[in-house]
Amino acid sequence: MTSSSDRSPAADVKTYEVRTYGCQMNVHDSERLSGLLEDAGYVRAPEGSDGDADVVVFNTCAVRENADNRLYGNLGRLAPMKTKRPGMQIAVGGCLAQKDRDTIVKKAPWVDVVFGTHNIGKLPVLLERARVQEEAQVEIAESLEAFPSTLPTRRESAYAAWVSVSVGCNNTCTFCIVPALRGKEKDRRPGDILAEVEALVAEGVSEITLLGQNVNAYGSDIGDREAFSKLLRACGSIEGLERVRFTSPHPRDFTDDVIAAMAETPNVMPQLHMPLQSGSDTVLKAMRRSYRQDRYLGIIEKVRSAIPHAAITTDIIVGFPGETEEDFEQTLHVVREARFAQAFTFQYSKRPGTPAATMDDQIPKKVVQARYERLVALQEEISWEENKKQVGRTLDLMVAEGEGRKDGATHRLSGRAPDNRLVHFTKPEQEVRPGDVVTVEVTYAAPHHLLAEGAVLDVRRTRAGDAWEKRNAAQAAKPVGVMLGLPKIGAPEPVPVATGSGCGCD
């Protein structure tokens, strides 16, 4: 038996794990949840702990049809672990928690806390209340209590950061339940956004991604139709901020002043993620997407005219209720015309609580699968052709960590080009850290990545690299058993040509 005096300080430290499902909003919310828990004295459980932590938080998504099955399956696997670990707590938050509320505790009575999208800041209090009262705490706020950016944050990257400009959405897309769960759009004050960006840059961050459910609608809540383009230009004046990106815009709100701001602001990257969803005017109308094929292609043409090297990506849903073969051919037509660098493609599945779920003419799975495979094949061909145009170009890459699965075996490193293409490059003799910038020449193209097989032309050490090095050193100095693990470097990125695991709700 070990006495209390023999125990190491690490043994008294409580650990946590946050599991995230869904869109970029959920990823950013999880950074807040991690920050709240660390502010309350918890430390992140070691990588690969797989639920072996004092607190396990599920940050859920309700967009996919099987979201609840996935959650309850994971909760079921933790039930015996909780029985063996006295004091362990399980919390469920996010969109599914907002939607299902008391159902979660009824189906999984070993859950300690259920909280919604509007009150993530209450998590530490609810955990403590559940511990003291020894009963589940279910608290779902109907409206936003405090803008999430006022909460502590544990950033996943040392050099790239999400910055929310708004929460909620005013659209009524028939396939999407997000507005019902996250509420109407609420904008942050421009000064608050820029203050957060400046603070991040002071910490060493060199790339930020402006984030909103409908990011370019920013300003509708504060009465300024050009607020988003003004925000982009203001980011251009922040010294030390090298790269600015944003996601996800809506074609309805994509105005000429935004295109001009992108083209005229040097640190706004030549990249655009513009959800299409369908190329058929009939289907777009059924989706309540408020734009049509001509409008969409017109935006693409304007962007390409103003920013010739822009890489444009998109989201597409295949098999929406009522989609005919002719409708699907219109989607293929837009894909051929737009020549997307990548497409994140989804097979339509019913979202409980959405109008589309009860529409007539639900498309048979076999038909949806066949169309999906045709779309993926076409987009793969276009992605490869577009990537081949990059061969011979000299690019400045921001070095990343964890993005090249084979980097160790191939003696390469990986980085992101200004247009966000992934490039694997030959490891130079001198030290290169995530966040540093290297100059390379592209020698080979594959559909989803580029190679720079020659010698690195230049290495620029950056403040972002310094921040990564400092963060790594601090983590390495922590006691064994409470290591936070290496940070995942780089802005979170969805998997190209998705198989339906992502949100696809923008």
mmCIF file of C-alpha atoms in Angstrom, residues 271-502:
data_model
loop_
_atom_site.group_PDB
_atom_site.id
_atom_site.type_symbol
_atom_site.label_atom_id
_atom_site.label_comp_id
_atom_site.label_asym_id
_atom_site.label_seq_id
_atom_site.Cartn_x
_atom_site.Cartn_y
_atom_site.Cartn_z
ATOM 1 C CA GLN A 271 -7.753 30.331 -51.651
ATOM 2 C CA LEU A 272 -11.542 30.130 -51.587
ATOM 3 C CA HIS A 273 -13.812 27.424 -50.206
ATOM 4 C CA MET A 274 -17.217 28.074 -51.817
ATOM 5 C CA PRO A 275 -19.926 25.451 -51.115
ATOM 6 C CA LEU A 276 -21.890 24.530 -54.254
ATOM 7 C CA GLN A 277 -24.062 21.668 -52.901
ATOM 8 C CA SER A 278 -25.721 21.146 -56.308
ATOM 9 C CA GLY A 279 -25.366 22.466 -59.829
ATOM 10 C CA SER A 280 -29.076 22.061 -60.591
ATOM 11 C CA ASP A 281 -31.301 25.115 -60.228
ATOM 12 C CA THR A 282 -34.219 22.814 -59.389
ATOM 13 C CA VAL A 283 -32.335 21.112 -56.573
ATOM 14 C CA LEU A 284 -30.873 24.397 -55.305
ATOM 15 C CA LYS A 285 -34.429 25.739 -55.049
ATOM 16 C CA ALA A 286 -35.511 22.633 -53.111
ATOM 17 C CA MET A 287 -32.494 23.125 -50.849
ATOM 18 C CA ARG A 288 -33.437 26.828 -50.346
ATOM 19 C CA ARG A 289 -29.942 27.842 -51.373
ATOM 20 C CA SER A 290 -31.001 31.283 -52.709
ATOM 21 C CA TYR A 291 -28.587 31.280 -55.701
ATOM 22 C CA ARG A 292 -28.553 29.483 -59.023
ATOM 23 C CA GLN A 293 -25.938 27.955 -61.305
ATOM 24 C CA ASP A 294 -25.285 31.143 -63.286
ATOM 25 C CA ARG A 295 -24.753 33.177 -60.112
ATOM 26 C CA TYR A 296 -22.337 30.597 -58.739
ATOM 27 C CA LEU A 297 -20.247 30.313 -61.901
ATOM 28 C CA GLY A 298 -20.248 34.103 -62.172
ATOM 29 C CA ILE A 299 -18.598 34.378 -58.755
ATOM 30 C CA ILE A 300 -15.984 31.800 -59.735
ATOM 31 C CA GLU A 301 -15.226 33.747 -62.923
ATOM 32 C CA LYS A 302 -14.814 37.029 -61.013
ATOM 33 C CA VAL A 303 -12.512 35.432 -58.445
ATOM 34 C CA ARG A 304 -10.358 33.854 -61.145
ATOM 35 C CA SER A 305 -10.171 37.164 -63.006
ATOM 36 C CA ALA A 306 -9.044 39.055 -59.886
ATOM 37 C CA ILE A 307 -6.855 36.247 -58.424
ATOM 38 C CA PRO A 308 -5.612 34.048 -61.301
ATOM 39 C CA HIS A 309 -3.756 31.545 -59.098
ATOM 40 C CA ALA A 310 -6.583 31.065 -56.595
ATOM 41 C CA ALA A 311 -7.342 27.485 -55.600
ATOM 42 C CA ILE A 312 -11.099 27.024 -55.253
ATOM 43 C CA THR A 313 -12.627 24.172 -53.286
ATOM 44 C CA THR A 314 -16.257 23.265 -52.637
ATOM 45 C CA ASP A 315 -18.840 21.053 -50.931
ATOM 46 C CA ILE A 316 -21.281 18.940 -52.968
ATOM 47 C CA ILE A 317 -24.213 16.795 -51.843
ATOM 48 C CA VAL A 318 -25.176 13.883 -54.101
ATOM 49 C CA GLY A 319 -28.635 12.325 -54.078
ATOM 50 C CA PHE A 320 -30.728 15.100 -52.534
ATOM 51 C CA PRO A 321 -34.435 14.124 -52.531
ATOM 52 C CA GLY A 322 -35.909 14.506 -56.012
ATOM 53 C CA GLU A 323 -32.532 14.764 -57.766
ATOM 54 C CA THR A 324 -32.930 13.411 -61.298
ATOM 55 C CA GLU A 325 -30.239 12.217 -63.654
ATOM 56 C CA GLU A 326 -30.552 15.543 -65.475
ATOM 57 C CA ASP A 327 -30.082 17.412 -62.183
ATOM 58 C CA PHE A 328 -26.972 15.375 -61.434
ATOM 59 C CA GLU A 329 -25.584 16.103 -64.903
ATOM 60 C CA GLN A 330 -25.913 19.815 -64.103
ATOM 61 C CA THR A 331 -23.715 19.267 -61.046
ATOM 62 C CA LEU A 332 -21.129 17.533 -63.220
ATOM 63 C CA HIS A 333 -21.332 20.471 -65.640
ATOM 64 C CA VAL A 334 -20.528 22.983 -62.879
ATOM 65 C CA VAL A 335 -17.627 20.807 -61.696
ATOM 66 C CA ARG A 336 -16.188 20.789 -65.233
ATOM 67 C CA GLU A 337 -16.650 24.552 -65.608
ATOM 68 C CA ALA A 338 -15.396 25.569 -62.156
ATOM 69 C CA ARG A 339 -12.411 23.185 -62.142
ATOM 70 C CA PHE A 340 -12.200 22.931 -58.367
ATOM 71 C CA ALA A 341 -8.845 22.138 -56.812
ATOM 72 C CA GLN A 342 -10.691 19.778 -54.444
ATOM 73 C CA ALA A 343 -14.301 18.887 -53.673
ATOM 74 C CA PHE A 344 -15.600 17.605 -50.358
ATOM 75 C CA THR A 345 -18.393 15.332 -51.533
ATOM 76 C CA PHE A 346 -21.200 13.859 -49.453
ATOM 77 C CA GLN A 347 -23.891 11.301 -50.100
ATOM 78 C CA TYR A 348 -27.149 12.806 -48.874
ATOM 79 C CA SER A 349 -28.444 11.299 -45.657
ATOM 80 C CA LYS A 350 -31.501 12.347 -43.700
ATOM 81 C CA ARG A 351 -30.926 14.884 -40.955
ATOM 82 C CA PRO A 352 -33.709 14.304 -38.403
ATOM 83 C CA GLY A 353 -35.601 17.527 -37.840
ATOM 84 C CA THR A 354 -34.913 19.015 -41.278
ATOM 85 C CA PRO A 355 -37.529 19.592 -44.022
ATOM 86 C CA ALA A 356 -35.545 17.465 -46.483
ATOM 87 C CA ALA A 357 -35.883 14.404 -44.265
ATOM 88 C CA THR A 358 -39.615 14.191 -44.988
ATOM 89 C CA MET A 359 -39.508 15.144 -48.675
ATOM 90 C CA ASP A 360 -40.885 12.785 -51.300
ATOM 91 C CA ASP A 361 -38.643 11.077 -53.850
ATOM 92 C CA GLN A 362 -35.856 9.998 -51.490
ATOM 93 C CA ILE A 363 -33.194 8.586 -53.826
ATOM 94 C CA PRO A 364 -32.327 4.863 -53.516
ATOM 95 C CA LYS A 365 -28.919 4.204 -51.962
ATOM 96 C CA LYS A 366 -27.746 2.297 -55.038
ATOM 97 C CA VAL A 367 -28.438 5.292 -57.286
ATOM 98 C CA VAL A 368 -26.789 7.729 -54.883
ATOM 99 C CA GLN A 369 -23.689 5.523 -54.656
ATOM 100 C CA ALA A 370 -23.354 5.268 -58.444
ATOM 101 C CA ARG A 371 -23.664 9.043 -58.897
ATOM 102 C CA TYR A 372 -21.235 9.659 -56.069
ATOM 103 C CA GLU A 373 -18.620 7.432 -57.678
ATOM 104 C CA ARG A 374 -19.015 9.245 -61.012
ATOM 105 C CA LEU A 375 -18.600 12.621 -59.312
ATOM 106 C CA VAL A 376 -15.531 11.496 -57.371
ATOM 107 C CA ALA A 377 -13.928 10.093 -60.537
ATOM 108 C CA LEU A 378 -14.495 13.360 -62.407
ATOM 109 C CA GLN A 379 -13.189 15.510 -59.562
ATOM 110 C CA GLU A 380 -10.118 13.287 -59.112
ATOM 111 C CA GLU A 381 -9.295 13.801 -62.781
ATOM 112 C CA ILE A 382 -9.726 17.578 -62.535
ATOM 113 C CA SER A 383 -7.768 17.816 -59.254
ATOM 114 C CA TRP A 384 -4.862 15.969 -60.845
ATOM 115 C CA GLU A 385 -4.927 18.132 -63.963
ATOM 116 C CA GLU A 386 -5.020 21.319 -61.875
ATOM 117 C CA ASN A 387 -2.181 20.099 -59.671
ATOM 118 C CA LYS A 388 -0.048 19.279 -62.703
ATOM 119 C CA LYS A 389 -0.184 22.987 -63.603
ATOM 120 C CA GLN A 390 1.762 23.631 -60.380
ATOM 121 C CA VAL A 391 4.808 21.638 -61.551
ATOM 122 C CA GLY A 392 7.757 23.994 -62.071
ATOM 123 C CA ARG A 393 6.340 26.719 -59.827
ATOM 124 C CA THR A 394 8.371 28.113 -56.942
ATOM 125 C CA LEU A 395 6.279 28.228 -53.759
ATOM 126 C CA ASP A 396 6.707 29.486 -50.207
ATOM 127 C CA LEU A 397 5.465 26.804 -47.837
ATOM 128 C CA MET A 398 4.528 27.186 -44.211
ATOM 129 C CA VAL A 399 5.975 24.061 -42.611
ATOM 130 C CA ALA A 400 3.417 21.816 -40.928
ATOM 131 C CA GLU A 401 3.511 18.875 -38.550
ATOM 132 C CA GLY A 402 1.504 15.676 -38.868
ATOM 133 C CA GLU A 403 0.214 16.332 -42.381
ATOM 134 C CA GLY A 404 2.552 13.928 -44.174
ATOM 135 C CA ARG A 405 1.882 10.386 -42.952
ATOM 136 C CA LYS A 406 4.919 9.032 -44.802
ATOM 137 C CA ASP A 407 7.321 11.885 -44.006
ATOM 138 C CA GLY A 408 9.425 9.774 -41.657
ATOM 139 C CA ALA A 409 9.873 6.932 -44.140
ATOM 140 C CA THR A 410 10.544 9.222 -47.100
ATOM 141 C CA HIS A 411 12.802 11.706 -45.211
ATOM 142 C CA ARG A 412 10.493 14.529 -46.223
ATOM 143 C CA LEU A 413 8.646 17.337 -44.469
ATOM 144 C CA SER A 414 5.292 18.826 -45.410
ATOM 145 C CA GLY A 415 3.897 22.317 -45.706
ATOM 146 C CA ARG A 416 1.038 24.363 -47.073
ATOM 147 C CA ALA A 417 1.338 26.633 -50.090
ATOM 148 C CA PRO A 418 -0.372 30.027 -50.034
ATOM 149 C CA ASP A 419 -3.342 28.484 -51.892
ATOM 150 C CA ASN A 420 -3.457 25.770 -49.186
ATOM 151 C CA ARG A 421 -2.227 22.942 -51.415
ATOM 152 C CA LEU A 422 -0.310 20.301 -49.475
ATOM 153 C CA VAL A 423 3.338 19.954 -50.568
ATOM 154 C CA HIS A 424 5.792 17.286 -49.398
ATOM 155 C CA PHE A 425 9.401 18.465 -49.742
ATOM 156 C CA THR A 426 12.909 17.089 -49.243
ATOM 157 C CA LYS A 427 14.127 17.579 -45.700
ATOM 158 C CA PRO A 428 16.972 20.134 -45.718
ATOM 159 C CA GLU A 429 20.171 19.711 -43.726
ATOM 160 C CA GLN A 430 19.478 22.726 -41.561
ATOM 161 C CA GLU A 431 16.800 22.597 -38.858
ATOM 162 C CA VAL A 432 13.284 23.443 -40.007
ATOM 163 C CA ARG A 433 10.463 23.819 -37.503
ATOM 164 C CA PRO A 434 6.687 23.851 -37.950
ATOM 165 C CA GLY A 435 5.730 27.475 -38.557
ATOM 166 C CA ASP A 436 8.939 28.270 -40.443
ATOM 167 C CA VAL A 437 8.747 29.087 -44.164
ATOM 168 C CA VAL A 438 10.654 27.265 -46.903
ATOM 169 C CA THR A 439 10.921 28.018 -50.609
ATOM 170 C CA VAL A 440 10.740 25.026 -52.947
ATOM 171 C CA GLU A 441 10.182 24.149 -56.593
ATOM 172 C CA VAL A 442 7.348 21.726 -57.371
ATOM 173 C CA THR A 443 8.542 18.667 -59.324
ATOM 174 C CA TYR A 444 5.589 16.266 -59.271
ATOM 175 C CA ALA A 445 1.801 16.377 -58.875
ATOM 176 C CA ALA A 446 -0.686 13.841 -57.523
ATOM 177 C CA PRO A 447 -4.450 14.461 -57.202
ATOM 178 C CA HIS A 448 -4.250 15.504 -53.535
ATOM 179 C CA HIS A 449 -0.680 16.659 -52.987
ATOM 180 C CA LEU A 450 2.451 18.015 -54.645
ATOM 181 C CA LEU A 451 6.089 16.972 -54.329
ATOM 182 C CA ALA A 452 9.209 19.167 -54.258
ATOM 183 C CA GLU A 453 11.951 16.566 -54.654
ATOM 184 C CA GLY A 454 14.876 18.931 -55.205
ATOM 185 C CA ALA A 455 16.891 20.820 -52.612
ATOM 186 C CA VAL A 456 15.067 23.441 -50.576
ATOM 187 C CA LEU A 457 15.845 26.831 -52.109
ATOM 188 C CA ASP A 458 15.519 28.886 -48.921
ATOM 189 C CA VAL A 459 14.626 28.530 -45.238
ATOM 190 C CA ARG A 460 13.196 31.422 -43.231
ATOM 191 C CA ARG A 461 13.035 30.969 -39.477
ATOM 192 C CA THR A 462 9.963 32.681 -38.070
ATOM 193 C CA ARG A 463 8.425 33.823 -34.809
ATOM 194 C CA ALA A 464 5.841 31.084 -35.387
ATOM 195 C CA GLY A 465 8.637 28.505 -35.424
ATOM 196 C CA ASP A 466 9.986 30.025 -32.219
ATOM 197 C CA ALA A 467 6.515 29.681 -30.662
ATOM 198 C CA TRP A 468 6.327 26.026 -31.701
ATOM 199 C CA GLU A 469 9.774 25.360 -30.221
ATOM 200 C CA LYS A 470 8.889 27.105 -26.957
ATOM 201 C CA ARG A 471 5.622 25.206 -26.677
ATOM 202 C CA ASN A 472 7.308 21.860 -27.290
ATOM 203 C CA ALA A 473 9.980 22.590 -24.695
ATOM 204 C CA ALA A 474 7.341 23.528 -22.107
ATOM 205 C CA GLN A 475 5.403 20.330 -22.720
ATOM 206 C CA ALA A 476 8.521 18.177 -22.582
ATOM 207 C CA ALA A 477 9.279 19.608 -19.132
ATOM 208 C CA LYS A 478 5.940 18.462 -17.667
ATOM 209 C CA PRO A 479 5.932 15.466 -15.276
ATOM 210 C CA VAL A 480 5.552 12.006 -16.788
ATOM 211 C CA GLY A 481 1.893 11.000 -16.770
ATOM 212 C CA VAL A 482 0.502 14.446 -17.442
ATOM 213 C CA MET A 483 2.005 15.162 -20.836
ATOM 214 C CA LEU A 484 -0.325 17.085 -23.132
ATOM 215 C CA GLY A 485 1.238 15.523 -26.214
ATOM 216 C CA LEU A 486 2.598 17.309 -29.262
ATOM 217 C CA PRO A 487 0.274 19.908 -30.698
ATOM 218 C CA LYS A 488 -1.288 19.273 -34.092
ATOM 219 C CA ILE A 489 0.242 21.968 -36.231
ATOM 220 C CA GLY A 490 -1.677 23.758 -38.938
ATOM 221 C CA ALA A 491 -5.240 24.902 -39.438
ATOM 222 C CA PRO A 492 -7.610 21.920 -39.170
ATOM 223 C CA GLU A 493 -8.417 20.641 -42.644
ATOM 224 C CA PRO A 494 -11.198 18.332 -43.866
ATOM 225 C CA VAL A 495 -10.297 15.215 -45.836
ATOM 226 C CA PRO A 496 -10.609 15.768 -49.620
ATOM 227 C CA VAL A 497 -13.369 13.896 -51.457
ATOM 228 C CA ALA A 498 -15.027 12.922 -48.215
ATOM 229 C CA THR A 499 -17.114 9.767 -47.907
ATOM 230 C CA GLY A 500 -19.847 11.438 -45.941
ATOM 231 C CA SER A 501 -18.213 11.742 -42.550
ATOM 232 C CA GLY A 502 -18.101 15.531 -42.537
#
